[in-house]
mmCIF file of C-alpha atoms and ligand atoms in Angstrom:
data_model
loop_
_atom_site.group_PDB
_atom_site.id
_atom_site.type_symbol
_atom_site.label_atom_id
_atom_site.label_comp_id
_atom_site.label_asym_id
_atom_site.label_seq_id
_atom_site.Cartn_x
_atom_site.Cartn_y
_atom_site.Cartn_z
ATOM 1 C CA MET R 429 53.216 -2.782 -101.440
ATOM 2 C CA LYS R 430 49.915 -4.575 -100.617
ATOM 3 C CA ILE R 431 47.335 -2.237 -99.479
ATOM 4 C CA ILE R 432 44.187 -2.985 -97.773
ATOM 5 C CA VAL R 433 41.727 -0.401 -97.042
ATOM 6 C CA CYS R 434 39.365 -0.942 -94.130
ATOM 7 C CA GLU R 435 35.940 -0.071 -93.920
ATOM 8 C CA ASN R 436 36.643 1.423 -90.321
ATOM 9 C CA TYR R 437 39.009 1.301 -87.402
ATOM 10 C CA ARG R 438 37.309 -1.735 -86.221
ATOM 11 C CA GLU R 439 37.889 -3.627 -89.407
ATOM 12 C CA LEU R 440 41.492 -2.296 -89.365
ATOM 13 C CA SER R 441 42.304 -3.610 -85.943
ATOM 14 C CA LYS R 442 40.767 -7.021 -86.926
ATOM 15 C CA THR R 443 42.648 -7.386 -89.875
ATOM 16 C CA ALA R 444 45.779 -6.433 -88.400
ATOM 17 C CA ALA R 445 45.391 -9.142 -85.311
ATOM 18 C CA GLU R 446 44.418 -11.798 -87.565
ATOM 19 C CA MET R 447 47.570 -10.950 -89.652
ATOM 20 C CA VAL R 448 49.906 -10.940 -86.567
ATOM 21 C CA ALA R 449 47.929 -14.210 -85.065
ATOM 22 C CA GLU R 450 48.501 -16.144 -88.348
ATOM 23 C CA CYS R 451 52.264 -15.235 -88.173
ATOM 24 C CA ILE R 452 52.664 -16.527 -84.726
ATOM 25 C CA SER R 453 50.548 -19.726 -84.796
ATOM 26 C CA SER R 454 52.669 -22.058 -86.138
ATOM 27 C CA LYS R 455 56.481 -21.338 -84.583
ATOM 28 C CA LYS R 456 59.114 -19.432 -82.595
ATOM 29 C CA ILE R 457 58.515 -15.819 -83.987
ATOM 30 C CA CYS R 458 59.938 -12.345 -83.511
ATOM 31 C CA LEU R 459 57.563 -9.558 -83.351
ATOM 32 C CA GLY R 460 58.446 -5.884 -83.738
ATOM 33 C CA LEU R 461 55.794 -3.782 -81.928
ATOM 34 C CA ALA R 462 54.340 -0.345 -81.712
ATOM 35 C CA THR R 463 52.277 1.787 -79.011
ATOM 36 C CA GLY R 464 50.312 4.700 -79.370
ATOM 37 C CA SER R 465 46.446 4.919 -80.207
ATOM 38 C CA THR R 466 46.651 2.932 -83.610
ATOM 39 C CA PRO R 467 47.275 -0.181 -82.185
ATOM 40 C CA GLU R 468 45.154 -0.441 -79.223
ATOM 41 C CA GLY R 469 42.257 -2.059 -80.969
ATOM 42 C CA MET R 470 44.654 -4.691 -82.735
ATOM 43 C CA TYR R 471 46.241 -5.443 -79.434
ATOM 44 C CA ASP R 472 42.410 -6.117 -78.027
ATOM 45 C CA CYS R 473 41.639 -8.277 -80.788
ATOM 46 C CA LEU R 474 44.812 -10.324 -80.357
ATOM 47 C CA VAL R 475 43.923 -10.659 -76.397
ATOM 48 C CA GLY R 476 40.385 -11.908 -78.143
ATOM 49 C CA LEU R 477 42.154 -14.411 -80.243
ATOM 50 C CA TYR R 478 44.112 -15.728 -77.158
ATOM 51 C CA GLU R 479 41.116 -16.068 -75.048
ATOM 52 C CA ALA R 480 39.351 -18.004 -77.886
ATOM 53 C CA GLY R 481 42.082 -20.576 -77.974
ATOM 54 C CA LYS R 482 43.216 -19.145 -81.378
ATOM 55 C CA CYS R 483 46.792 -17.672 -80.565
ATOM 56 C CA ASP R 484 49.525 -18.928 -78.785
ATOM 57 C CA PHE R 485 52.269 -16.528 -77.580
ATOM 58 C CA SER R 486 54.474 -18.739 -75.958
ATOM 59 C CA GLY R 487 56.948 -18.860 -78.642
ATOM 60 C CA VAL R 488 56.815 -15.290 -79.264
ATOM 61 C CA THR R 489 59.668 -12.707 -78.604
ATOM 62 C CA THR R 490 59.006 -9.009 -79.012
ATOM 63 C CA PHE R 491 61.024 -6.007 -79.391
ATOM 64 C CA ASN R 492 59.240 -2.575 -78.905
ATOM 65 C CA LEU R 493 59.966 0.550 -81.506
ATOM 66 C CA ASP R 494 60.583 3.115 -79.161
ATOM 67 C CA GLU R 495 60.494 4.491 -75.441
ATOM 68 C CA TYR R 496 60.410 7.996 -74.032
ATOM 69 C CA TYR R 497 63.411 9.077 -72.480
ATOM 70 C CA PRO R 498 63.695 9.679 -69.370
ATOM 71 C CA ILE R 499 60.661 7.665 -68.185
ATOM 72 C CA SER R 500 60.430 4.847 -65.456
ATOM 73 C CA PRO R 501 58.913 1.713 -66.747
ATOM 74 C CA ASP R 502 56.459 1.920 -64.092
ATOM 75 C CA ASP R 503 55.013 5.191 -65.173
ATOM 76 C CA PRO R 504 51.636 4.883 -66.507
ATOM 77 C CA GLN R 505 52.848 6.639 -69.570
ATOM 78 C CA SER R 506 55.591 4.633 -70.612
ATOM 79 C CA TYR R 507 55.672 2.273 -73.606
ATOM 80 C CA ARG R 508 56.666 -0.505 -71.366
ATOM 81 C CA TYR R 509 53.599 0.319 -68.961
ATOM 82 C CA TYR R 510 51.375 0.287 -72.012
ATOM 83 C CA MET R 511 52.495 -3.095 -73.488
ATOM 84 C CA ASP R 512 52.193 -4.645 -70.190
ATOM 85 C CA LYS R 513 48.750 -3.447 -69.662
ATOM 86 C CA ARG R 514 47.536 -3.898 -73.223
ATOM 87 C CA LEU R 515 49.090 -7.133 -74.213
ATOM 88 C CA PHE R 516 51.745 -8.725 -72.219
ATOM 89 C CA GLU R 517 49.841 -9.375 -68.914
ATOM 90 C CA ARG R 518 46.908 -10.556 -70.906
ATOM 91 C CA VAL R 519 48.400 -13.386 -72.839
ATOM 92 C CA ASN R 520 50.746 -16.420 -72.111
ATOM 93 C CA ILE R 521 53.916 -14.433 -73.574
ATOM 94 C CA ASP R 522 57.133 -15.190 -71.292
ATOM 95 C CA LYS R 523 57.857 -11.638 -70.083
ATOM 96 C CA SER R 524 61.697 -12.105 -70.235
ATOM 97 C CA ALA R 525 60.983 -12.299 -73.973
ATOM 98 C CA THR R 526 59.595 -8.970 -74.107
ATOM 99 C CA HIS R 527 61.978 -6.245 -75.084
ATOM 100 C CA ILE R 528 61.293 -2.372 -74.763
ATOM 101 C CA PRO R 529 64.375 0.476 -74.498
ATOM 102 C CA ASN R 530 65.003 1.120 -70.888
ATOM 103 C CA GLY R 531 63.595 4.634 -70.401
ATOM 104 C CA LEU R 532 65.954 4.852 -67.356
ATOM 105 C CA ALA R 533 69.372 3.574 -69.035
ATOM 106 C CA PRO R 534 72.175 5.270 -67.338
ATOM 107 C CA ASP R 535 73.965 5.141 -70.723
ATOM 108 C CA PRO R 536 71.603 5.483 -73.649
ATOM 109 C CA GLU R 537 74.178 4.706 -76.107
ATOM 110 C CA LEU R 538 75.191 1.709 -74.712
ATOM 111 C CA GLU R 539 71.305 0.658 -74.182
ATOM 112 C CA CYS R 540 70.972 1.286 -78.013
ATOM 113 C CA THR R 541 73.795 -0.916 -79.145
ATOM 114 C CA GLU R 542 72.783 -3.708 -76.645
ATOM 115 C CA TYR R 543 69.163 -3.438 -78.232
ATOM 116 C CA GLU R 544 70.668 -3.828 -81.868
ATOM 117 C CA LYS R 545 72.410 -6.787 -80.442
ATOM 118 C CA MET R 546 69.532 -8.371 -78.814
ATOM 119 C CA ILE R 547 67.590 -8.078 -82.071
ATOM 120 C CA ALA R 548 70.189 -9.653 -83.868
ATOM 121 C CA ALA R 549 70.888 -12.586 -81.441
ATOM 122 C CA CYS R 550 67.192 -13.297 -81.831
ATOM 123 C CA GLY R 551 67.779 -13.636 -85.580
ATOM 124 C CA GLY R 552 66.110 -10.573 -86.680
ATOM 125 C CA ILE R 553 62.393 -9.331 -86.586
ATOM 126 C CA ASP R 554 60.109 -11.485 -88.763
ATOM 127 C CA LEU R 555 57.029 -8.848 -88.761
ATOM 128 C CA GLN R 556 57.193 -5.509 -87.660
ATOM 129 C CA VAL R 557 53.996 -3.590 -86.736
ATOM 130 C CA LEU R 558 54.277 -0.132 -87.329
ATOM 131 C CA GLY R 559 52.192 3.225 -86.791
ATOM 132 C CA VAL R 560 52.957 6.487 -88.469
ATOM 133 C CA GLY R 561 52.907 9.872 -87.150
ATOM 134 C CA ALA R 562 50.691 12.863 -88.944
ATOM 135 C CA ASN R 563 54.382 14.043 -89.659
ATOM 136 C CA GLY R 564 55.460 10.996 -91.388
ATOM 137 C CA HIS R 565 57.697 9.464 -88.292
ATOM 138 C CA ILE R 566 57.986 6.134 -88.023
ATOM 139 C CA GLY R 567 59.119 4.852 -84.661
ATOM 140 C CA PHE R 568 60.466 8.090 -83.395
ATOM 141 C CA ASN R 569 62.545 8.680 -86.525
ATOM 142 C CA GLU R 570 61.464 12.477 -86.836
ATOM 143 C CA PRO R 571 61.358 14.413 -90.218
ATOM 144 C CA GLY R 572 64.520 16.548 -90.739
ATOM 145 C CA ASP R 573 67.978 16.720 -93.320
ATOM 146 C CA THR R 574 69.152 13.128 -91.962
ATOM 147 C CA LEU R 575 67.873 9.972 -90.498
ATOM 148 C CA LEU R 576 69.820 7.327 -88.452
ATOM 149 C CA PRO R 577 70.107 3.931 -89.504
ATOM 150 C CA GLN R 578 70.241 2.101 -86.005
ATOM 151 C CA THR R 579 68.584 2.201 -82.629
ATOM 152 C CA HIS R 580 69.614 5.665 -81.069
ATOM 153 C CA LEU R 581 68.458 8.534 -78.609
ATOM 154 C CA THR R 582 66.498 10.993 -80.229
ATOM 155 C CA GLY R 583 64.747 14.562 -79.781
ATOM 156 C CA LEU R 584 61.287 14.616 -80.284
ATOM 157 C CA THR R 585 59.875 17.350 -82.711
ATOM 158 C CA PRO R 586 57.488 20.063 -81.153
ATOM 159 C CA SER R 587 54.425 18.610 -83.466
ATOM 160 C CA THR R 588 55.164 15.156 -81.984
ATOM 161 C CA ILE R 589 55.299 16.258 -78.421
ATOM 162 C CA LYS R 590 52.139 18.071 -79.279
ATOM 163 C CA ALA R 591 50.428 15.110 -80.824
ATOM 164 C CA ASN R 592 51.370 13.073 -77.681
ATOM 165 C CA ALA R 593 50.415 15.577 -75.157
ATOM 166 C CA ARG R 594 46.928 13.948 -75.155
ATOM 167 C CA PHE R 595 48.351 11.113 -73.072
ATOM 168 C CA PHE R 596 49.710 13.286 -70.501
ATOM 169 C CA ASP R 597 48.398 15.806 -67.889
ATOM 170 C CA SER R 598 50.077 18.500 -69.830
ATOM 171 C CA GLU R 599 52.217 19.284 -72.964
ATOM 172 C CA ASP R 600 55.134 20.050 -70.322
ATOM 173 C CA GLN R 601 55.205 16.521 -69.028
ATOM 174 C CA VAL R 602 55.768 14.853 -72.449
ATOM 175 C CA PRO R 603 59.579 13.517 -72.441
ATOM 176 C CA LYS R 604 61.549 15.571 -75.327
ATOM 177 C CA HIS R 605 63.877 12.469 -76.105
ATOM 178 C CA ALA R 606 63.056 8.960 -76.643
ATOM 179 C CA ILE R 607 65.107 5.946 -77.771
ATOM 180 C CA THR R 608 63.887 4.572 -80.948
ATOM 181 C CA MET R 609 64.898 1.870 -83.537
ATOM 182 C CA GLY R 610 66.589 3.440 -86.620
ATOM 183 C CA ILE R 611 65.330 3.332 -90.363
ATOM 184 C CA LYS R 612 67.681 0.368 -90.977
ATOM 185 C CA THR R 613 66.591 -1.474 -87.883
ATOM 186 C CA ILE R 614 62.772 -1.154 -88.991
ATOM 187 C CA LEU R 615 63.670 -2.002 -92.496
ATOM 188 C CA SER R 616 65.681 -5.118 -91.508
ATOM 189 C CA ALA R 617 62.446 -6.827 -90.402
ATOM 190 C CA ARG R 618 61.565 -9.553 -93.068
ATOM 191 C CA ARG R 619 57.806 -8.232 -93.253
ATOM 192 C CA ILE R 620 56.213 -5.050 -92.122
ATOM 193 C CA VAL R 621 52.582 -4.374 -91.666
ATOM 194 C CA VAL R 622 51.636 -0.390 -91.427
ATOM 195 C CA LEU R 623 48.556 0.507 -89.523
ATOM 196 C CA VAL R 624 46.954 3.848 -90.210
ATOM 197 C CA SER R 625 43.699 5.508 -89.354
ATOM 198 C CA GLY R 626 42.153 8.882 -89.509
ATOM 199 C CA SER R 627 42.280 11.921 -91.991
ATOM 200 C CA ALA R 628 44.958 13.530 -90.245
ATOM 201 C CA LYS R 629 47.229 11.074 -91.426
ATOM 202 C CA HIS R 630 46.235 11.526 -94.960
ATOM 203 C CA GLU R 631 48.978 13.636 -96.265
ATOM 204 C CA ALA R 632 51.560 11.039 -94.778
ATOM 205 C CA ILE R 633 49.902 8.111 -96.516
ATOM 206 C CA LYS R 634 49.863 10.379 -99.934
ATOM 207 C CA LYS R 635 53.639 10.914 -99.505
ATOM 208 C CA LEU R 636 54.044 7.430 -99.081
ATOM 209 C CA LEU R 637 52.099 5.861 -101.807
ATOM 210 C CA GLU R 638 53.712 8.913 -104.119
ATOM 211 C CA GLY R 639 56.906 6.379 -104.042
ATOM 212 C CA LYS R 640 59.704 9.183 -103.525
ATOM 213 C CA ILE R 641 61.898 8.666 -100.693
ATOM 214 C CA THR R 642 62.515 11.775 -98.739
ATOM 215 C CA THR R 643 63.915 12.082 -95.059
ATOM 216 C CA ARG R 644 61.300 14.953 -94.604
ATOM 217 C CA TRP R 645 58.816 12.128 -94.675
ATOM 218 C CA PRO R 646 60.346 8.896 -92.795
ATOM 219 C CA VAL R 647 57.363 6.674 -93.879
ATOM 220 C CA THR R 648 58.403 6.965 -97.459
ATOM 221 C CA PHE R 649 61.629 4.878 -96.573
ATOM 222 C CA LEU R 650 59.100 1.869 -96.497
ATOM 223 C CA ASN R 651 59.417 2.152 -100.413
ATOM 224 C CA LEU R 652 62.676 0.503 -99.981
ATOM 225 C CA HIS R 653 61.130 -2.703 -98.358
ATOM 226 C CA ASN R 654 59.951 -5.371 -100.612
ATOM 227 C CA ASP R 655 57.188 -6.971 -98.183
ATOM 228 C CA VAL R 656 55.071 -4.184 -97.014
ATOM 229 C CA THR R 657 51.430 -4.377 -96.159
ATOM 230 C CA LEU R 658 49.425 -0.951 -95.328
ATOM 231 C CA ILE R 659 46.219 -1.439 -93.414
ATOM 232 C CA CYS R 660 44.202 1.800 -93.583
ATOM 233 C CA ASP R 661 40.786 2.918 -93.097
ATOM 234 C CA LYS R 662 39.086 4.992 -95.728
ATOM 235 C CA GLU R 663 39.321 8.191 -93.934
ATOM 236 C CA VAL R 664 43.187 7.916 -94.101
ATOM 237 C CA TYR R 665 43.084 6.583 -97.843
ATOM 238 C CA TYR R 666 40.618 9.231 -99.337
ATOM 239 C CA GLY R 667 41.312 11.981 -96.839
ATOM 240 C CA THR R 668 37.762 12.243 -96.001
ATOM 241 C CA THR R 669 36.211 12.647 -92.351
HETATM 242 C C1 F6R I 1208 54.801 4.231 -81.374
HETATM 243 C C2 F6R I 1208 55.650 4.793 -82.402
HETATM 244 C C3 F6R I 1208 55.043 6.124 -83.213
HETATM 245 C C4 F6R I 1208 53.420 5.919 -83.539
HETATM 246 C C5 F6R I 1208 53.101 7.235 -83.988
HETATM 247 C C6 F6R I 1208 51.530 7.116 -84.323
HETATM 248 O O1 F6R I 1208 55.533 3.139 -80.961
HETATM 249 O O2 F6R I 1208 56.550 4.456 -82.805
HETATM 250 O O3 F6R I 1208 55.776 6.172 -84.489
HETATM 251 O O4 F6R I 1208 53.281 4.832 -84.260
HETATM 252 O O5 F6R I 1208 53.207 8.416 -83.294
HETATM 253 O O6 F6R I 1208 50.868 7.230 -83.078
HETATM 254 P P1 F6R I 1208 49.451 7.221 -82.826
HETATM 255 O O7 F6R I 1208 48.979 5.627 -83.141
HETATM 256 O O8 F6R I 1208 48.974 7.485 -81.406
HETATM 257 O O9 F6R I 1208 48.707 7.969 -83.946
#
């Protein structure tokens, strides 16, 4: 695993954006994307690169890791809304080439199967951007006795609901379920870049770097992949504040 320890969040965001921009500059490419607070700075930097004429999204197809369920795509807390506002409406991407699980799918199981089919039809994900939960989740693959390989409907753990309550008016409003890519879906990406910031995630990163694989810390499954770049700040790497 390649590890880049950045001075601060700003440097982390810039480094990640440059890596994504380099990847999309030359050709048609399929990107896997994450939401949450960690990649916000990366999306701002990518918009900056686009505005400076250094980044062209016209050949880019995207698949997001996850979406709450149930939630309307128009809901400001939905990941569809987040992606539209933070990236898609600010760059020259073809909106019909952006994919996020439908938080209102009448048949979530079918939605998951179709999502996997669409990723396969696009030739698989070239570069997957990931964040990590303090409990070690990736996508919404939560710690437990088992993990599922493919896109599926899952329950969120109380700790994730609590952590994500900051985006909602109250904890009660956080949806209790989500549709998420599975561990195999994530590991099938040709390259993976993991963004992690802040001392609250130190334990998760420690587990990842120990190299043992356990369903209790889903992030440790990244040790099975041979092209992972971890971009983190000093706080998370050294566990200091
Ligand atoms: C978001 C996602 C989650 C987040 C994780 C970290 O699409 O899949 O796994 O990456 O919860 O979230 P932040 O960055 O808000 O700490």
